[in-house]
Amino acid sequence: MQLYSFFNSSTSYRVRIALALKGLPYDYLGVNIRTGQHRHAEYIDGINPSASVPALVDGDFTLGQSFAIIDYLDARHPEPRLLPPDPEQRARVLELSMLVGCDIHPVNNLRVLRYLQDTLKLTPEQKDAWYRHWIDEGMAGVERLLARHGHGKWCFGNAPTLADVALVPQVANALRMGCELDRYQRAMAVFAHASAHPAFAQAAPARQPDYTA
Amino acid sequence: MQLYSFFNSSTSYRVRIALALKGLPYDYLGVNIRTGQHRHAEYIDGINPSASVPALVDGDFTLGQSFAIIDYLDARHPEPRLLPPDPEQRARVLELSMLVGCDIHPVNNLRVLRYLQDTLKLTPEQKDAWYRHWIDEGMAGVERLLARHGHGKWCFGNAPTLADVALVPQVANALRMGCELDRYQRAMAVFAHASAHPAFAQAAPARQPDYTA
């Protein structure tokens, strides 16, 4: 398989964790979204029509969108399962994953922050306040979900699921942006536990071939 | 079952379509997100820790996040299936659904538009330009995905899937906001076809008990 990825992209990071957890080898193909490589015609026409990272190539099947890719990997390579088979357990995992993936990440990703800065001419202070606002609103929801339904050292039980795969890159991103997250105690305990796992460590931005400081 | 919903919420609209396609009866419980009912302590503590609509109550199981809810309904009530069992077909459906659900909808929902208006004090023209920018970027991706992989009268084949369930509320929202969408010919053909389907029509905002003009 080949993975089109950017080291600092949270959505790419999710897929790298899933691949590492499943022990699947792949070729890493860096796509620099800071310089706009994901918008080049050859990438859109040849790899990913939605002009984003990540994209997975598995033989003659090419797929974008991190959650679609991880669901596909779970179907093709079910061990270890990242989406539990039981409908209620699965629903809990998806609920937290979608809170991160739909409610937190999209409003704070690179293209949005660039629009705030370049088109709306926000000050750095306004941009930081925007970032922190959505992190706090979203992480409060994550913390309440974990308080209600979480158990074990991972989000839901004693093995990683898609929920952990979604949470870790989001927390790492927020820490990198200087957010104060100590109050989200359950989420941060999961983050600390997960970050020490070899698959999560291996997938981190600083370990990728296209990493730059 | 009970559904906590707001008539004009695209994420609630998705779940209403899924319930209607599956022919499942439910009690409609309106949550006015314009007045902040989704942030009331009794709603957060009793129904949805992530302080959002929709939320589904199925016996003693309560669940938030539209995609988690629809996945759960597909497991519990598999006919008609909204997520195909075949891994590649399923991946295609999820890819387009996540493009809408992660890349388009979140940056243009009520809370974000309110922040632009109330906190950042954008002009109505700036807010409209923001809205149209993300619609155009996202719908261009939808159109390219449909050009590459779409077939039949629905997004993918001759029956509705989660992709159509995600697309229709997004297009309806953009039309309501005055966006010009004619150039997205494939997406608009699917929208026209789907809108005429009784389940999609029944789920539309104007048909809900909490609708106000």
Coordinates of C-alpha atoms in Angstrom, one line a residue:
Chain A
M1 CA 0.0 0.0 0.0
Q2 CA 0.9 3.6 -0.4
L3 CA -0.1 6.4 1.9
Y4 CA -0.2 10.0 0.8
S5 CA 0.4 12.0 4.0
F6 CA 1.6 15.2 5.5
F7 CA 3.5 14.8 8.7
N8 CA 1.6 17.5 10.5
S9 CA -1.9 16.7 9.3
S10 CA -4.0 15.2 12.0
T11 CA -6.1 13.3 9.5
S12 CA -3.0 11.7 8.1
Y13 CA -1.8 11.0 11.6
R14 CA -5.0 9.0 12.3
V15 CA -4.4 6.7 9.4
R16 CA -0.7 6.3 10.3
I17 CA -1.8 5.1 13.7
A18 CA -4.3 2.6 12.3
L19 CA -1.7 1.2 9.9
A20 CA 0.8 0.9 12.7
L21 CA -1.7 -0.8 15.1
K22 CA -2.5 -3.3 12.4
G23 CA 1.2 -3.8 11.6
L24 CA 0.7 -3.0 7.9
P25 CA 3.7 -1.9 5.9
Y26 CA 3.3 0.9 3.4
D27 CA 5.2 3.4 1.3
Y28 CA 5.1 6.9 2.7
L29 CA 4.5 9.6 0.0
G30 CA 4.7 13.1 1.4
V31 CA 2.2 15.7 0.2
N32 CA 3.1 19.2 1.4
I33 CA -0.2 20.9 2.1
R34 CA 1.6 24.1 3.3
T35 CA 2.8 24.6 -0.3
G36 CA -0.4 23.4 -1.8
Q37 CA 0.7 20.1 -3.3
H38 CA -2.7 18.6 -2.5
R39 CA -4.2 21.1 -5.0
H40 CA -2.0 20.2 -7.9
A41 CA -3.9 18.8 -10.9
E42 CA -1.9 15.6 -11.0
Y43 CA -2.7 14.8 -7.3
I44 CA -6.4 15.6 -7.7
D45 CA -6.8 13.8 -11.1
G46 CA -4.5 10.9 -10.2
I47 CA -5.0 10.3 -6.5
N48 CA -7.5 12.2 -4.5
P49 CA -10.5 14.1 -6.2
S50 CA -11.2 15.8 -2.8
A51 CA -7.8 17.5 -2.9
S52 CA -6.8 16.5 0.6
V53 CA -4.6 14.3 2.6
P54 CA -4.6 11.5 3.5
A55 CA -5.2 9.1 0.6
L56 CA -4.5 5.4 0.6
V57 CA -3.7 3.3 -2.5
D58 CA -4.3 -0.4 -2.1
G59 CA -3.6 -2.1 -5.4
D60 CA -5.9 -0.5 -7.9
F61 CA -8.2 1.0 -5.2
T62 CA -7.5 4.6 -4.2
L63 CA -9.4 6.2 -1.3
G64 CA -9.5 9.5 0.6
Q65 CA -11.0 10.7 3.9
S66 CA -9.3 9.3 7.1
F67 CA -12.4 7.7 8.6
A68 CA -13.3 6.0 5.3
I69 CA -9.8 4.7 5.0
I70 CA -9.7 3.4 8.6
D71 CA -13.1 1.7 8.2
Y72 CA -11.8 0.1 5.0
L73 CA -8.6 -1.1 6.7
D74 CA -10.7 -2.6 9.5
A75 CA -12.7 -4.5 6.9
R76 CA -9.6 -5.8 5.0
H77 CA -7.3 -6.3 8.0
P78 CA -9.6 -6.9 11.0
E79 CA -6.9 -7.6 13.6
P80 CA -6.9 -5.7 15.8
R81 CA -10.4 -4.3 15.3
L82 CA -10.6 -0.6 15.7
L83 CA -14.4 -0.6 15.4
P84 CA -16.0 -3.1 17.7
P85 CA -18.6 -5.5 16.2
D86 CA -21.2 -5.0 19.0
P87 CA -23.6 -2.2 17.8
E88 CA -23.6 -0.3 21.1
Q89 CA -19.9 -0.5 21.7
R90 CA -19.3 0.5 18.1
A91 CA -21.7 3.4 18.4
R92 CA -19.9 4.7 21.5
V93 CA -16.6 4.6 19.6
L94 CA -18.0 6.3 16.6
E95 CA -19.8 9.0 18.7
L96 CA -16.5 10.1 20.3
S97 CA -14.6 9.8 17.0
M98 CA -17.1 11.9 15.2
L99 CA -17.1 14.5 17.9
V100 CA -13.4 14.9 17.3
G101 CA -13.6 14.5 13.5
C102 CA -16.7 16.7 12.8
D103 CA -16.9 19.1 15.7
I104 CA -13.3 19.9 16.7
H105 CA -10.8 19.2 13.9
P106 CA -12.5 20.8 10.8
V107 CA -12.8 24.3 12.3
N108 CA -9.2 24.5 13.3
N109 CA -7.3 22.9 10.4
L110 CA -4.7 24.6 8.2
R111 CA -7.1 25.9 5.5
V112 CA -9.4 27.5 8.0
L113 CA -6.6 29.1 10.0
R114 CA -5.1 30.4 6.7
Y115 CA -8.5 31.9 5.7
L116 CA -8.7 33.7 9.1
Q117 CA -5.3 35.1 8.7
D118 CA -5.0 35.8 5.0
T119 CA -8.5 36.6 3.9
L120 CA -10.1 38.0 7.1
K121 CA -6.8 39.5 8.3
L122 CA -7.4 38.5 11.9
T123 CA -4.7 39.3 14.4
P124 CA -2.6 36.4 15.9
E125 CA -4.5 37.0 19.2
Q126 CA -7.9 36.6 17.4
K127 CA -6.7 33.5 15.6
D128 CA -5.4 31.9 18.8
A129 CA -8.7 32.7 20.6
W130 CA -10.6 31.1 17.8
Y131 CA -8.5 28.0 18.0
R132 CA -8.8 27.7 21.8
H133 CA -12.5 28.4 21.7
W134 CA -13.3 25.3 19.6
I135 CA -10.7 23.2 21.4
D136 CA -12.4 24.0 24.7
E137 CA -15.9 23.5 23.5
G138 CA -15.0 20.2 21.9
M139 CA -12.7 18.8 24.6
A140 CA -15.4 19.6 27.2
G141 CA -17.7 17.3 25.2
V142 CA -15.0 14.6 24.9
E143 CA -14.4 14.8 28.7
R144 CA -18.2 14.5 29.4
L145 CA -18.5 11.5 27.0
L146 CA -15.5 9.8 28.7
A147 CA -16.9 10.5 32.2
R148 CA -20.3 9.0 31.2
H149 CA -19.1 6.0 29.1
G150 CA -15.3 5.7 29.2
H151 CA -13.6 2.9 31.1
G152 CA -10.2 1.3 31.1
K153 CA -6.9 2.8 30.1
W154 CA -8.1 3.6 26.6
C155 CA -11.2 5.6 25.7
F156 CA -13.4 2.5 25.9
G157 CA -11.8 -0.5 27.5
N158 CA -8.4 -2.1 27.5
A159 CA -7.5 -1.9 23.8
P160 CA -7.2 1.0 21.4
T161 CA -10.2 1.8 19.1
L162 CA -11.0 4.5 16.5
A163 CA -11.8 6.8 19.4
D164 CA -8.2 6.8 20.6
V165 CA -7.0 7.0 17.0
A166 CA -9.0 10.2 16.6
L167 CA -8.3 11.7 20.0
V168 CA -4.5 11.5 20.1
P169 CA -3.7 13.6 17.0
Q170 CA -6.3 16.2 18.1
V171 CA -4.8 16.5 21.6
A172 CA -1.2 16.6 20.2
N173 CA -2.3 19.4 17.8
A174 CA -3.8 21.4 20.6
L175 CA -0.7 21.0 22.8
R176 CA 1.4 22.1 19.9
M177 CA -0.7 25.2 19.6
G178 CA -0.2 26.0 23.3
C179 CA -3.6 25.1 24.7
E180 CA -4.0 24.4 28.4
L181 CA -5.7 20.9 28.6
D182 CA -5.1 19.8 32.2
R183 CA -8.7 20.2 33.1
Y184 CA -9.7 17.4 30.7
Q185 CA -8.3 14.8 33.0
R186 CA -9.8 11.7 31.5
A187 CA -8.9 12.7 28.0
M188 CA -5.3 13.5 29.0
A189 CA -4.9 10.2 30.9
V190 CA -5.9 8.4 27.7
F191 CA -3.6 10.6 25.7
A192 CA -0.6 9.8 28.0
H193 CA -1.4 6.1 27.9
A194 CA -1.8 6.0 24.1
S195 CA 1.3 8.2 23.4
A196 CA 3.5 5.6 25.1
H197 CA 2.2 2.8 22.8
P198 CA 4.7 2.0 20.0
A199 CA 2.1 2.3 17.2
F200 CA 1.0 5.7 18.3
A201 CA 4.7 6.8 18.8
Q202 CA 5.7 5.6 15.4
A203 CA 2.9 7.5 13.8
A204 CA 3.7 10.8 15.4
P205 CA 4.6 13.8 13.1
A206 CA 8.3 14.0 14.2
R207 CA 8.8 10.4 13.1
Q208 CA 7.7 10.9 9.5
P209 CA 10.1 11.2 6.5
D210 CA 8.7 14.6 5.5
Y211 CA 9.0 16.1 9.0
T212 CA 10.5 19.5 9.3
A213 CA 11.0 21.4 12.6
Chain B
M1 CA -37.3 5.6 19.9
Q2 CA -37.1 9.3 20.5
L3 CA -35.1 11.8 18.3
Y4 CA -33.9 15.1 19.7
S5 CA -33.8 17.3 16.7
F6 CA -33.9 20.8 15.4
F7 CA -35.8 21.3 12.2
N8 CA -33.1 23.4 10.5
S9 CA -30.1 21.3 11.7
S10 CA -28.4 19.5 8.8
T11 CA -27.1 16.8 11.1
S12 CA -30.6 16.2 12.5
Y13 CA -32.0 16.1 9.0
R14 CA -29.5 13.3 8.1
V15 CA -30.9 11.1 10.9
R16 CA -34.5 12.0 10.0
I17 CA -33.8 10.8 6.4
A18 CA -32.3 7.5 7.7
L19 CA -35.2 6.8 10.0
A20 CA -37.7 7.6 7.2
L21 CA -35.9 5.4 4.7
K22 CA -36.0 2.5 7.2
G23 CA -39.6 3.2 8.0
L24 CA -38.9 3.5 11.8
P25 CA -41.4 5.4 13.9
Y26 CA -40.1 7.8 16.6
D27 CA -41.1 10.6 18.8
Y28 CA -39.8 14.0 17.7
L29 CA -38.4 16.1 20.5
G30 CA -37.5 19.6 19.3
V31 CA -34.3 21.2 20.7
N32 CA -34.0 24.8 19.8
I33 CA -30.3 25.4 19.1
R34 CA -31.0 29.0 18.2
T35 CA -32.0 29.7 21.8
G36 CA -29.3 27.4 23.2
Q37 CA -31.5 24.6 24.5
H38 CA -28.7 22.1 23.6
R39 CA -26.5 23.7 26.2
H40 CA -29.0 23.4 29.1
A41 CA -27.6 21.3 31.9
E42 CA -30.6 18.9 31.8
Y43 CA -30.0 18.2 28.1
I44 CA -26.3 17.7 28.5
D45 CA -26.6 15.7 31.7
G46 CA -29.6 13.7 30.7
I47 CA -29.4 13.2 27.0
N48 CA -26.3 14.3 25.1
P49 CA -22.9 15.0 26.8
S50 CA -21.6 16.6 23.6
A51 CA -24.3 19.4 23.8
S52 CA -25.5 19.0 20.2
V53 CA -28.3 17.7 18.1
P54 CA -29.3 15.1 17.1
A55 CA -29.5 12.6 19.8
L56 CA -31.3 9.2 19.6
V57 CA -32.9 7.4 22.5
D58 CA -33.5 3.7 21.9
G59 CA -34.7 2.1 25.1
D60 CA -32.0 2.7 27.6
F61 CA -29.4 3.5 25.0
T62 CA -28.8 7.2 24.2
L63 CA -26.5 8.3 21.4
G64 CA -25.3 11.5 19.8
Q65 CA -23.5 12.3 16.5
S66 CA -25.4 11.8 13.3
F67 CA -23.0 9.4 11.6
A68 CA -22.8 7.3 14.8
I69 CA -26.5 7.2 15.0
I70 CA -27.0 6.2 11.4
D71 CA -24.4 3.5 11.6
Y72 CA -26.2 2.2 14.8
L73 CA -29.5 2.2 13.0
D74 CA -28.0 0.3 10.1
A75 CA -26.8 -2.4 12.5
R76 CA -30.1 -2.6 14.4
H77 CA -32.4 -2.2 11.4
P78 CA -30.4 -3.3 8.3
E79 CA -33.1 -2.9 5.7
P80 CA -32.5 -0.9 3.6
R81 CA -28.8 -0.8 4.2
L82 CA -27.3 2.7 4.0
L83 CA -23.8 1.4 4.3
P84 CA -23.1 -1.4 1.7
P85 CA -21.4 -4.6 3.1
D86 CA -18.8 -4.7 0.3
P87 CA -15.6 -3.0 1.7
E88 CA -14.9 -1.0 -1.5
Q89 CA -18.5 0.1 -2.1
R90 CA -18.8 1.0 1.6
A91 CA -15.5 2.9 1.4
R92 CA -16.8 5.0 -1.5
V93 CA -20.0 5.8 0.4
L94 CA -18.1 6.8 3.5
E95 CA -15.6 8.9 1.5
L96 CA -18.2 11.1 0.1
S97 CA -20.2 11.2 3.4
M98 CA -17.1 12.3 5.3
L99 CA -16.2 14.9 2.7
V100 CA -19.6 16.5 3.5
G101 CA -19.6 15.7 7.2
C102 CA -16.0 16.7 8.0
D103 CA -14.9 19.1 5.3
I104 CA -18.1 21.1 4.4
H105 CA -20.7 21.1 7.1
P106 CA -18.7 21.9 10.3
V107 CA -17.2 25.2 9.1
N108 CA -20.6 26.5 8.1
N109 CA -22.8 25.5 10.9
L110 CA -24.8 27.8 13.2
R111 CA -22.2 28.0 16.0
V112 CA -19.4 29.0 13.6
L113 CA -21.5 31.6 11.8
R114 CA -22.5 33.0 15.1
Y115 CA -18.9 33.3 16.2
L116 CA -18.0 35.1 12.9
Q117 CA -20.8 37.5 13.5
D118 CA -20.9 38.0 17.3
T119 CA -17.3 37.6 18.3
L120 CA -15.3 38.6 15.2
K121 CA -17.9 41.2 14.1
L122 CA -17.7 40.3 10.4
T123 CA -19.9 42.1 8.0
P124 CA -22.8 40.2 6.4
E125 CA -20.8 40.3 3.2
Q126 CA -17.8 38.7 4.8
K127 CA -19.9 36.0 6.4
D128 CA -21.6 35.2 3.1
A129 CA -18.2 35.0 1.4
W130 CA -17.0 32.6 4.1
Y131 CA -20.0 30.4 3.6
R132 CA -19.7 30.4 -0.2
H133 CA -16.0 29.7 -0.1
W134 CA -16.3 26.5 1.9
I135 CA -19.4 25.4 -0.1
D136 CA -17.5 25.9 -3.4
E137 CA -14.4 24.2 -2.2
G138 CA -16.3 21.2 -0.8
M139 CA -18.9 20.8 -3.6
A140 CA -16.1 20.9 -6.2
G141 CA -14.7 17.8 -4.3
V142 CA -18.1 16.2 -4.2
E143 CA -18.6 16.8 -7.9
R144 CA -15.1 15.3 -8.7
L145 CA -15.8 12.2 -6.6
L146 CA -19.2 11.7 -8.3
A147 CA -17.5 12.2 -11.8
R148 CA -14.9 9.5 -10.9
H149 CA -17.0 7.0 -9.0
G150 CA -20.7 7.9 -9.1
H151 CA -23.2 5.9 -11.1
G152 CA -27.0 5.6 -11.2
K153 CA -29.6 8.1 -10.1
W154 CA -28.3 8.2 -6.5
C155 CA -24.7 9.0 -5.6
F156 CA -23.6 5.4 -6.0
G157 CA -26.1 3.2 -7.8
N158 CA -29.8 2.7 -7.8
A159 CA -30.6 3.0 -4.1
P160 CA -29.9 5.6 -1.5
T161 CA -26.9 5.3 0.8
L162 CA -25.4 7.3 3.5
A163 CA -23.7 9.5 0.8
D164 CA -27.2 10.7 -0.3
V165 CA -28.3 11.1 3.3
A166 CA -25.3 13.4 3.9
L167 CA -25.5 15.3 0.5
V168 CA -29.1 16.3 0.5
P169 CA -29.2 18.4 3.7
Q170 CA -25.9 20.1 2.8
V171 CA -27.2 21.1 -0.7
A172 CA -30.5 22.2 0.8
N173 CA -28.7 24.3 3.3
A174 CA -26.5 25.9 0.6
L175 CA -29.5 26.7 -1.5
R176 CA -31.3 28.3 1.5
M177 CA -28.2 30.5 1.9
G178 CA -28.4 31.6 -1.7
C179 CA -25.5 29.7 -3.1
E180 CA -25.3 29.2 -6.9
L181 CA -24.8 25.4 -7.3
D182 CA -25.8 24.8 -11.0
R183 CA -22.2 24.0 -11.9
Y184 CA -22.2 20.9 -9.7
Q185 CA -24.3 19.1 -12.2
R186 CA -23.9 15.5 -10.9
A187 CA -24.5 16.5 -7.3
M188 CA -27.6 18.6 -8.3
A189 CA -29.0 15.7 -10.3
V190 CA -28.7 13.4 -7.3
F191 CA -30.2 16.2 -5.1
A192 CA -33.2 16.6 -7.5
H193 CA -33.7 12.8 -7.6
A194 CA -33.4 12.3 -3.9
S195 CA -35.6 15.3 -3.0
A196 CA -38.5 13.7 -4.8
H197 CA -38.2 10.5 -2.7
P198 CA -40.9 10.4 0.0
A199 CA -38.4 9.6 2.8
F200 CA -36.3 12.6 1.9
A201 CA -39.3 14.8 1.5
Q202 CA -40.7 13.8 4.9
A203 CA -37.4 14.6 6.6
A204 CA -37.2 18.1 5.2
P205 CA -37.1 21.0 7.7
A206 CA -40.4 22.5 6.7
R207 CA -42.2 19.2 7.6
Q208 CA -41.0 19.0 11.2
P209 CA -43.1 19.9 14.2
D210 CA -40.7 22.6 15.4
Y211 CA -40.5 24.3 12.1
T212 CA -40.8 28.1 12.0
A213 CA -40.6 30.2 8.9

